[in-house]
Short mmCIF file of C-alpha atoms in Angstrom, two decimals:
data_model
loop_
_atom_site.label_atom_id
_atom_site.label_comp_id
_atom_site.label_asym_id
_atom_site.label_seq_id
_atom_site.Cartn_x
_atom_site.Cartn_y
_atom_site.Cartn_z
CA UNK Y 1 -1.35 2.29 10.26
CA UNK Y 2 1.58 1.05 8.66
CA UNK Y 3 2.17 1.62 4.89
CA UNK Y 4 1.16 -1.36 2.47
CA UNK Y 5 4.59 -2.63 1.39
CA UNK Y 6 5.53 -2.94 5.06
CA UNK Y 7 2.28 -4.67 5.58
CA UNK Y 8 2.60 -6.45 2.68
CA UNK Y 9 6.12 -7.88 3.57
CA UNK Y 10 5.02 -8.65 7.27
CA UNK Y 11 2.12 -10.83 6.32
CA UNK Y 12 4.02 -12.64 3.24
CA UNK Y 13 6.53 -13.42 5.54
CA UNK Y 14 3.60 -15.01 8.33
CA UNK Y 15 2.31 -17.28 5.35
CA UNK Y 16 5.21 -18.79 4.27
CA UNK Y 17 6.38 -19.59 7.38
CA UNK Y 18 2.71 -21.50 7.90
CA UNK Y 19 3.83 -23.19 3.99
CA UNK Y 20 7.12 -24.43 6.19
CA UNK Y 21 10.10 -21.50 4.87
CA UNK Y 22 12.52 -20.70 7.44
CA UNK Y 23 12.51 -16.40 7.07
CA UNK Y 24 14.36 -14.12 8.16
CA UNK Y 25 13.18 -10.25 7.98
CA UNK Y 26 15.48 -7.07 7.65
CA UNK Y 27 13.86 -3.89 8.07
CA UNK Y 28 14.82 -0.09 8.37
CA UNK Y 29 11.22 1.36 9.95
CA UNK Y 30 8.98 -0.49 12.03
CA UNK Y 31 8.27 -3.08 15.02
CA UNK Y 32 10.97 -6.10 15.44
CA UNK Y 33 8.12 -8.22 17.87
CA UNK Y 34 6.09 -8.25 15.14
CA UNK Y 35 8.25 -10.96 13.56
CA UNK Y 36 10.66 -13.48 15.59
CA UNK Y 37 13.22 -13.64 12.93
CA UNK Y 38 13.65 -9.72 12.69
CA UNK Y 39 16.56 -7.24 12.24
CA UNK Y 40 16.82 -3.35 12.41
CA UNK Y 41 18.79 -1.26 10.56
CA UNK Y 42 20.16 1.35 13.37
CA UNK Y 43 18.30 4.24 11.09
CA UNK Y 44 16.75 6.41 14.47
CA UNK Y 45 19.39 9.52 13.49
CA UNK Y 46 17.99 9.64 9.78
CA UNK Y 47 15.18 11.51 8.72
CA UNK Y 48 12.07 8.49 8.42
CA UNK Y 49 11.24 10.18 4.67
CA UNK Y 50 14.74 10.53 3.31
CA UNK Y 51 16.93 9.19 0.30
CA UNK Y 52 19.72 8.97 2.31
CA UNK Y 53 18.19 7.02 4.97
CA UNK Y 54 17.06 4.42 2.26
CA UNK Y 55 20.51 4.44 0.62
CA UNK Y 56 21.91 3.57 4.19
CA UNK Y 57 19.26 0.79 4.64
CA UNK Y 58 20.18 -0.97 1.82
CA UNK Y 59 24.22 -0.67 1.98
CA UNK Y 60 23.25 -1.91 5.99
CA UNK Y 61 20.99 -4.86 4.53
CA UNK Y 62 23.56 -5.97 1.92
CA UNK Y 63 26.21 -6.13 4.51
CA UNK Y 64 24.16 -8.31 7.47
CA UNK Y 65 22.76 -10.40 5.10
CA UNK Y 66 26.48 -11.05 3.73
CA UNK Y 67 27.18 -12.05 6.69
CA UNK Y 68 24.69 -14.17 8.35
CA UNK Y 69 24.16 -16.21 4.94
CA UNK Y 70 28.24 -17.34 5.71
CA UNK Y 71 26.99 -18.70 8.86
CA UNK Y 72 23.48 -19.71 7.61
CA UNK Y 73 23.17 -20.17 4.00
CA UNK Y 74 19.78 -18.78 2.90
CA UNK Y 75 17.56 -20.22 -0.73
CA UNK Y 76 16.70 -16.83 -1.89
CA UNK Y 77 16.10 -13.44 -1.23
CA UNK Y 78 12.95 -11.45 -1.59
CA UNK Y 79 13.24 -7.52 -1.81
CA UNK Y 80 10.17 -5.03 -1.81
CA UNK Y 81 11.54 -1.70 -3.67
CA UNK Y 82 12.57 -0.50 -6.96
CA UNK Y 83 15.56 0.70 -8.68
CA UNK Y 84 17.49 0.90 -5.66
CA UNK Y 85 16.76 -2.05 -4.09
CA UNK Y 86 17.35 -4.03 -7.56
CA UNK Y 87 20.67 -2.43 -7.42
CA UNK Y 88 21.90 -3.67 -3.85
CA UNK Y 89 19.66 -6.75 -4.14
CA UNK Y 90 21.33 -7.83 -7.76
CA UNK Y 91 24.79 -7.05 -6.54
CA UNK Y 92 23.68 -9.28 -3.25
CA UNK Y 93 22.44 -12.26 -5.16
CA UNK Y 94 25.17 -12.20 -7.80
CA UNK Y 95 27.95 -12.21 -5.02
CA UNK Y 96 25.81 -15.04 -2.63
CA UNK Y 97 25.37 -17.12 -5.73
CA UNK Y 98 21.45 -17.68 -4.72
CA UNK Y 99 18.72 -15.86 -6.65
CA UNK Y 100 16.39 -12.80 -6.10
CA UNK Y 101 12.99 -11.15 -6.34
CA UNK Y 102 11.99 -8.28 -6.38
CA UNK Y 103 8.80 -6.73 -5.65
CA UNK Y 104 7.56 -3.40 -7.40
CA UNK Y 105 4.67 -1.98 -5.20
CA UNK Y 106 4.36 1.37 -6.37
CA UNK Y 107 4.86 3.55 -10.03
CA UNK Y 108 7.75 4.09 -11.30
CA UNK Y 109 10.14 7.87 -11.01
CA UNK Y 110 9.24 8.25 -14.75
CA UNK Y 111 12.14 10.18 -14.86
CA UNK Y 112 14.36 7.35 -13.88
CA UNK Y 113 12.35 5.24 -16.91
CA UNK Y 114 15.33 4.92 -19.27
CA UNK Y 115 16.99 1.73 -21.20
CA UNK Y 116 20.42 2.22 -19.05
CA UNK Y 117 18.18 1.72 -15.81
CA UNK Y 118 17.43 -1.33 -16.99
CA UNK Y 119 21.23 -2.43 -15.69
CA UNK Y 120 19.64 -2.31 -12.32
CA UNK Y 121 17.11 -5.65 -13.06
CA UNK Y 122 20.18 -7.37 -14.53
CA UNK Y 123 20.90 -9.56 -11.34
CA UNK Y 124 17.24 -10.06 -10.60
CA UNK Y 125 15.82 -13.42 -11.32
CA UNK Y 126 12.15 -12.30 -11.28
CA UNK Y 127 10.17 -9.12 -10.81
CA UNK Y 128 6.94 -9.03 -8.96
CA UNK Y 129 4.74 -6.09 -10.16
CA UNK Y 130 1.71 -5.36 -7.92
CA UNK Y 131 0.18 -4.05 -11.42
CA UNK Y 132 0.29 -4.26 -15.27
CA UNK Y 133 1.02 -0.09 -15.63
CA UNK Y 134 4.37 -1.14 -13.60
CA UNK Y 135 5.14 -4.31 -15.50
CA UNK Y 136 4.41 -2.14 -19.03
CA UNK Y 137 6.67 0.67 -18.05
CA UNK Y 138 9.69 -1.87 -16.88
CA UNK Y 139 9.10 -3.33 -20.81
CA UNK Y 140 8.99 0.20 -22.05
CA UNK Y 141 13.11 0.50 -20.84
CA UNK Y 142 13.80 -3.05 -22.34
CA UNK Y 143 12.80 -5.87 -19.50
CA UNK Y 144 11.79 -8.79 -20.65
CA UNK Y 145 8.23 -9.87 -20.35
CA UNK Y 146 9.34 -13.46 -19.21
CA UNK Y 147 11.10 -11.92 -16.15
CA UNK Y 148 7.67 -10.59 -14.89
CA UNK Y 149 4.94 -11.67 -12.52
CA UNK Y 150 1.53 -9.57 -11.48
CA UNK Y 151 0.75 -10.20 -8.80
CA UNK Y 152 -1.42 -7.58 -6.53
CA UNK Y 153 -1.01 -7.47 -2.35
CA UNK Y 154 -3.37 -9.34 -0.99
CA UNK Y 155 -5.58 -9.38 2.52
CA UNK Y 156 -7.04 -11.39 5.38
CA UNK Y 157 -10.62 -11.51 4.59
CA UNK Y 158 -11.18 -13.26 8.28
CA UNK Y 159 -9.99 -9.73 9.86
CA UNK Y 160 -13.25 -8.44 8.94
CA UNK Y 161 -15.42 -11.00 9.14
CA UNK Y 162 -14.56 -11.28 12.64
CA UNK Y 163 -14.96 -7.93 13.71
CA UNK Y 164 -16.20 -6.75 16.92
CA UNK Y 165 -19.79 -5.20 15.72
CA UNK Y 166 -20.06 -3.39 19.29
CA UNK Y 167 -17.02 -1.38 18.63
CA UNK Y 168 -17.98 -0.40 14.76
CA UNK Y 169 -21.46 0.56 16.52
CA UNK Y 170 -19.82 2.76 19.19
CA UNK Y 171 -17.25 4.08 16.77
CA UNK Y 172 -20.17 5.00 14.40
CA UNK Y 173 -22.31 6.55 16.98
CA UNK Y 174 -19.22 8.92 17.73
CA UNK Y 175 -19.71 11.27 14.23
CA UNK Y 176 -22.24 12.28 12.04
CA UNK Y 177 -23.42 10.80 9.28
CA UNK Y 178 -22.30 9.71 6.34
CA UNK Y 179 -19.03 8.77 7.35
CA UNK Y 180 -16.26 9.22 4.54
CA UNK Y 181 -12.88 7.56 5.44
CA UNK Y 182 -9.54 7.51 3.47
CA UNK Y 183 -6.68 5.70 4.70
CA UNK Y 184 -2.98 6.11 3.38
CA UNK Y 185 0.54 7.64 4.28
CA UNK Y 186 0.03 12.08 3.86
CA UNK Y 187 2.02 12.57 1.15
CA UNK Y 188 1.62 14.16 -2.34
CA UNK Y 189 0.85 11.57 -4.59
CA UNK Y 190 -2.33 9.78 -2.16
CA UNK Y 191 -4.26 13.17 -3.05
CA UNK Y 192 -5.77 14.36 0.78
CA UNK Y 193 -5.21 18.04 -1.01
CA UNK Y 194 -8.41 17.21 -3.44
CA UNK Y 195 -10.30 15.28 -1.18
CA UNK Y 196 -9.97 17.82 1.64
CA UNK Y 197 -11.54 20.06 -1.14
CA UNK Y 198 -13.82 17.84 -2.33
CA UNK Y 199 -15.23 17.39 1.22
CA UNK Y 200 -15.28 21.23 1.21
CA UNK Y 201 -17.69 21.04 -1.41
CA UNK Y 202 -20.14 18.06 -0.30
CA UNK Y 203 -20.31 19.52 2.74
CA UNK Y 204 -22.03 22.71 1.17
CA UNK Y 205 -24.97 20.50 0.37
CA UNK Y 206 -24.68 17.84 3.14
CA UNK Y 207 -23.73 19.53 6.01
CA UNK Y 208 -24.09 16.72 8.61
CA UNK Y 209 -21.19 14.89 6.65
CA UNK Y 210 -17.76 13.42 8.30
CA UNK Y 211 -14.23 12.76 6.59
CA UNK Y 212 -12.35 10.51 8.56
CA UNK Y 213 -8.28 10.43 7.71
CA UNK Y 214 -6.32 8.27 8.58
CA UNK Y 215 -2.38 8.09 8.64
CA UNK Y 216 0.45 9.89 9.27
CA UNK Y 217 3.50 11.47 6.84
CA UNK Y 218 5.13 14.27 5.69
CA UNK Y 219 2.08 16.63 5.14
CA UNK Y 220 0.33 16.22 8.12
CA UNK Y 221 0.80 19.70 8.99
CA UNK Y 222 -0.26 21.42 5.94
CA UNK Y 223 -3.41 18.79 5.59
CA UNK Y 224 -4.35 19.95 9.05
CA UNK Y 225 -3.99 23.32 8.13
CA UNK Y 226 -5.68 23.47 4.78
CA UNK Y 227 -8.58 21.31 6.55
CA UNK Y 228 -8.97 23.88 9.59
CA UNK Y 229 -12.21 25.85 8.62
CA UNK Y 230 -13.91 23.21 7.86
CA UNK Y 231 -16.37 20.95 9.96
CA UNK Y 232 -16.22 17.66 10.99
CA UNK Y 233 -13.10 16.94 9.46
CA UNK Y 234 -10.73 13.95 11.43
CA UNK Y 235 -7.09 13.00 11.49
CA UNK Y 236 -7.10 10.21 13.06
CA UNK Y 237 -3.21 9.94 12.78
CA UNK Y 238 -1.38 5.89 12.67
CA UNK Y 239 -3.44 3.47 13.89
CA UNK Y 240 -3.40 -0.48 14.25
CA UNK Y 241 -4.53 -2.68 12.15
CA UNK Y 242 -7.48 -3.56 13.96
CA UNK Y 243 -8.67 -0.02 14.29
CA UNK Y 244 -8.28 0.82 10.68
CA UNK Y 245 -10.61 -2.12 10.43
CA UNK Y 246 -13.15 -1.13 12.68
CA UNK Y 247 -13.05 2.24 11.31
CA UNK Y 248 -13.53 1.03 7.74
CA UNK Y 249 -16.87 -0.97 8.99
CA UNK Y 250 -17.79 1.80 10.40
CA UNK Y 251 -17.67 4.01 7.70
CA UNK Y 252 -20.20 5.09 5.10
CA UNK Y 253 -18.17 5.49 1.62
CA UNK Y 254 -14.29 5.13 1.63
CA UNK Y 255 -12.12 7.48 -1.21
CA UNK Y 256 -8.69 7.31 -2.34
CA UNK Y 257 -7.80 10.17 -4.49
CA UNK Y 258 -4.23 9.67 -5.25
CA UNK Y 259 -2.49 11.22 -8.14
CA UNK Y 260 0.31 10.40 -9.97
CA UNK Y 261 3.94 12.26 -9.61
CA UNK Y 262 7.20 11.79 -11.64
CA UNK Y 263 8.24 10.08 -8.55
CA UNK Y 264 5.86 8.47 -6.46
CA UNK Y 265 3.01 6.76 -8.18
CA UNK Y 266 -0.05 4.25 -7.36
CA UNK Y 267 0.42 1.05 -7.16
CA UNK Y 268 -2.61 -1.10 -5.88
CA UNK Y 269 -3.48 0.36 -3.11
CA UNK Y 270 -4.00 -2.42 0.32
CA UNK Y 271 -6.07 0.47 1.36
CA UNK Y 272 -8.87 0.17 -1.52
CA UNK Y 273 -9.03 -3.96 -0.83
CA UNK Y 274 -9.80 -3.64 2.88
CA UNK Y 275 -12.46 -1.33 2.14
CA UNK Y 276 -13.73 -3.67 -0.41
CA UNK Y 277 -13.65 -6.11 2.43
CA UNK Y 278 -15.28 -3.81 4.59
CA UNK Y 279 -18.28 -3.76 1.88
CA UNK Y 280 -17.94 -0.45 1.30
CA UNK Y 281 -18.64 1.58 -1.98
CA UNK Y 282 -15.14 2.29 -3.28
CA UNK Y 283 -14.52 6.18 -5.01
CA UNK Y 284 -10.80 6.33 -6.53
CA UNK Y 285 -8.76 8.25 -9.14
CA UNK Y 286 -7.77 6.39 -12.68
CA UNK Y 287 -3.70 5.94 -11.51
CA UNK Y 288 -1.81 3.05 -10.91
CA UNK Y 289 -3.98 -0.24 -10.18
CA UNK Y 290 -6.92 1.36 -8.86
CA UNK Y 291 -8.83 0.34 -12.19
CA UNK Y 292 -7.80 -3.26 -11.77
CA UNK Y 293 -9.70 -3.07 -8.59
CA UNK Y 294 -12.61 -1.22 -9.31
CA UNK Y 295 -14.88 -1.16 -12.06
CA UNK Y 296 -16.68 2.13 -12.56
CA UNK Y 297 -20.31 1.90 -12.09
CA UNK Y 298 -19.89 -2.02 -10.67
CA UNK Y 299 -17.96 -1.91 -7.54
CA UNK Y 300 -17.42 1.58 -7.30
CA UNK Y 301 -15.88 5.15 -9.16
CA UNK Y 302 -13.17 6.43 -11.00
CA UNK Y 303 -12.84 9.66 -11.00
CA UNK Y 304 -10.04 12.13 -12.90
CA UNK Y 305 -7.01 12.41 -10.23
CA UNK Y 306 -7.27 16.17 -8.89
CA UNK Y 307 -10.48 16.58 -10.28
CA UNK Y 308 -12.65 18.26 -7.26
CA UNK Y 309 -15.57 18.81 -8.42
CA UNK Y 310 -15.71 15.02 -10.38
CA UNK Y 311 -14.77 14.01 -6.88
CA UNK Y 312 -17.44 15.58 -5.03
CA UNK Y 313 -20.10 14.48 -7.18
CA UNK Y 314 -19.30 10.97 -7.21
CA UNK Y 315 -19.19 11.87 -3.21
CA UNK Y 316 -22.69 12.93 -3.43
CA UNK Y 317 -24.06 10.55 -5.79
CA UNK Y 318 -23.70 7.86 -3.43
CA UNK Y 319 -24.60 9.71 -0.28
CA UNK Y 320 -27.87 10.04 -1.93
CA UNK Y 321 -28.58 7.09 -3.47
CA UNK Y 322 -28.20 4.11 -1.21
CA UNK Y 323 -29.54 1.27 -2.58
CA UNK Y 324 -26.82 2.28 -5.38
CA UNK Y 325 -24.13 2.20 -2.46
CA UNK Y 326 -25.74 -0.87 -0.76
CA UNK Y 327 -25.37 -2.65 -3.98
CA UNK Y 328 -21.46 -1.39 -4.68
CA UNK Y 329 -20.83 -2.29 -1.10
CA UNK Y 330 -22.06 -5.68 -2.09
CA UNK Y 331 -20.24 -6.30 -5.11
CA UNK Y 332 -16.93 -5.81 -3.23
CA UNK Y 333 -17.88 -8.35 -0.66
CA UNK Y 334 -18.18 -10.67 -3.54
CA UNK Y 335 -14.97 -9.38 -5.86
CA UNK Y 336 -12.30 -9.07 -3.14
CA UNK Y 337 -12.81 -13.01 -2.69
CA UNK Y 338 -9.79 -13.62 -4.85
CA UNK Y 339 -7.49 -11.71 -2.98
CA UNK Y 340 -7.55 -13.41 -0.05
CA UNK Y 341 -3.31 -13.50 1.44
CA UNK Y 342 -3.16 -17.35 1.29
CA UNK Y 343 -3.85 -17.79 -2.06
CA UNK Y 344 -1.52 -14.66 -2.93
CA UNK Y 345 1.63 -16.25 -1.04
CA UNK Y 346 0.80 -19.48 -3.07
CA UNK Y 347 0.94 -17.40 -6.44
CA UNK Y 348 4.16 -15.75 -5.22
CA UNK Y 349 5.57 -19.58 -4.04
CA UNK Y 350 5.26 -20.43 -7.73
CA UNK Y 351 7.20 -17.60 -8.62
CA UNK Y 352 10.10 -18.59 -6.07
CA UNK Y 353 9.83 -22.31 -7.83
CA UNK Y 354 10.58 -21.16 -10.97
CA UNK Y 355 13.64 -19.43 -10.64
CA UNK Y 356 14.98 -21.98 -7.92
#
């Protein structure tokens, strides 16, 4: 499982290559066969989680891109970041003489949410906000509304509609029922702390229960430990796409109980729209986009972020009412329609035509 900007900039790239773009791809993480036109920061010496190995990124990116665009003159660039990347993105597009984007996937460092930061958009032709809370706080330090788009991730409905049924069946028949599965990056702000505890609670009145986890980050070790005493608890670590898929169909009720930090907030989480695809009941905390994706009551819950006890009984609710989760489940099938990755790249194509 990779995280949802690097997904998100993997498959945006695949769809406008199929609406005829030549792109090119430079990354500081991840798998260069992924993509044909990919390049690698040399980051293996730097910590995966740190500032300075973003810093380095960037200052690398700046530079290669400098250089090949002498050679081979590129239209525009596209960044996926925030303050940072604006920075080294602005400075980029100012000194190529071709114009930027930027996309804004997650909340803002509220600290960092002051008029002089708005210096940092200057050089940016257009910012992409994968919610409204992100486009209101970037007015709130003095960006124009003109300069902003919202437009959420999207995903490829077709990657669960053609799912292999015998390997959700003999991934199902592996735990015991209900299945709960979250899926995200272990760090602070996606909330595993609260729904560890949560779990700790519906598993005092449904003891035949599973929480599935799965992902890989920073507190993996304290998650594991925190988690150790109780039952049926499984971290099921990165996985590929594919399996994240198969686990979501195979699962009963999916939660995402992230809560919001000074510095790393929700944006809309990839993670809640595959399990909408999935046709899964969605629970999730009121940060970031989740409430532009789910509805409480229609297609799912919102719960209070760090709220156990809320958390477990929206848990339980559906557990034990399922023609209430069938019906969720259902409703998701029907609402995710819109967010299908074609006719997000087209939405983000009009964006590039506008500033071209």
């Amino acid at each position: 499982h990779i995280g949802g900007m690097e997904r998100h900039g993997l498959i945006l790239s695949q769809e406008q290559v199929k609406l005829g773009y030549d792109v090119e791809i430079f990354i500081g993480v991840g798998d260069v066969s992924l993509f044909k036109e990919t390049f690698k920061a040399p980051l293996s010496f730097l910590p995966l989680y740190s500032r300075i190995r973003r810093f380095w990124f960037n200052f690398w990116a700046y530079n290669k891109v400098k250089k090949i665009h002498q050679k081979n003159p590129y239209d525009i660039i596209h960044l996926h970041g925030d303050f940072i990347e604006a920075f080294f993105g602005g400075k980029l597009s100012k000194k190529l003489g071709i114009p930027a984007v930027l996309t804004i996937h997650a909340g803002l460092n509220k600290r960092l949410l002051k008029p002089k930061k708005a210096e940092c958009f200057e050089n940016i032709g257009k910012i992409i906000c994968v919610s409204s809370e992100i486009a209101e706080d970037l007015k709130s330090i003095g960006i124009q509304e003109s300069k902003l788009a919202i437009i959420s991730s999207g995903i490829y409905l077709s990657d669960f509609q053609n799912i292999d049924e015998n390997k959700v069946a003999a991934l199902r028949s592996q735990y015991s029922k209900p299945i709960i599965i979250s899926v995200g990056v272990l760090r602070i702000n996606k909330g595993f702390i609260y729904l560890i505890e949560a779990f700790r609670k519906v598993k005092e009145n449904i003891d035949s229960a599973t929480l599935l986890i799965i992902g890989d980050g920073p507190l993996k070790n304290e998650l594991e430990k925190q988690a150790k005493h109780i039952n049926d608890i499984y971290f099921l670590g990165r996985q590929e796409h594919v399996k994240v898929t198969e686990h979501l169909k195979a699962a009963d009720i999916f939660v995402l109980a992230s809560i919001s930090t000074a510095n790393d907030r929700e944006g809309t989480p990839t993670s809640i729209m595959e399990a909408m695809a999935a046709g899964l009941p969605v629970i999730a905390t009121t940060v970031g986009g989740n409430p532009q994706l789910i509805k409480d009551g229609k297609n799912g819950f919102l719960v209070n972020p760090g709220d156990v006890l809320e958390l477990s009984q929206a848990i339980l609710k559906l557990i034990n009412n399922r023609e209430l989760s069938k019906k969720i489940g259902e409703q998701n099938l029907e609402d995710i329609k819109v967010k299908n990755w074609p006719a997000i790249a087209d939405k983000i194509n009009a964006v590039y035509k506008s500033i071209l």
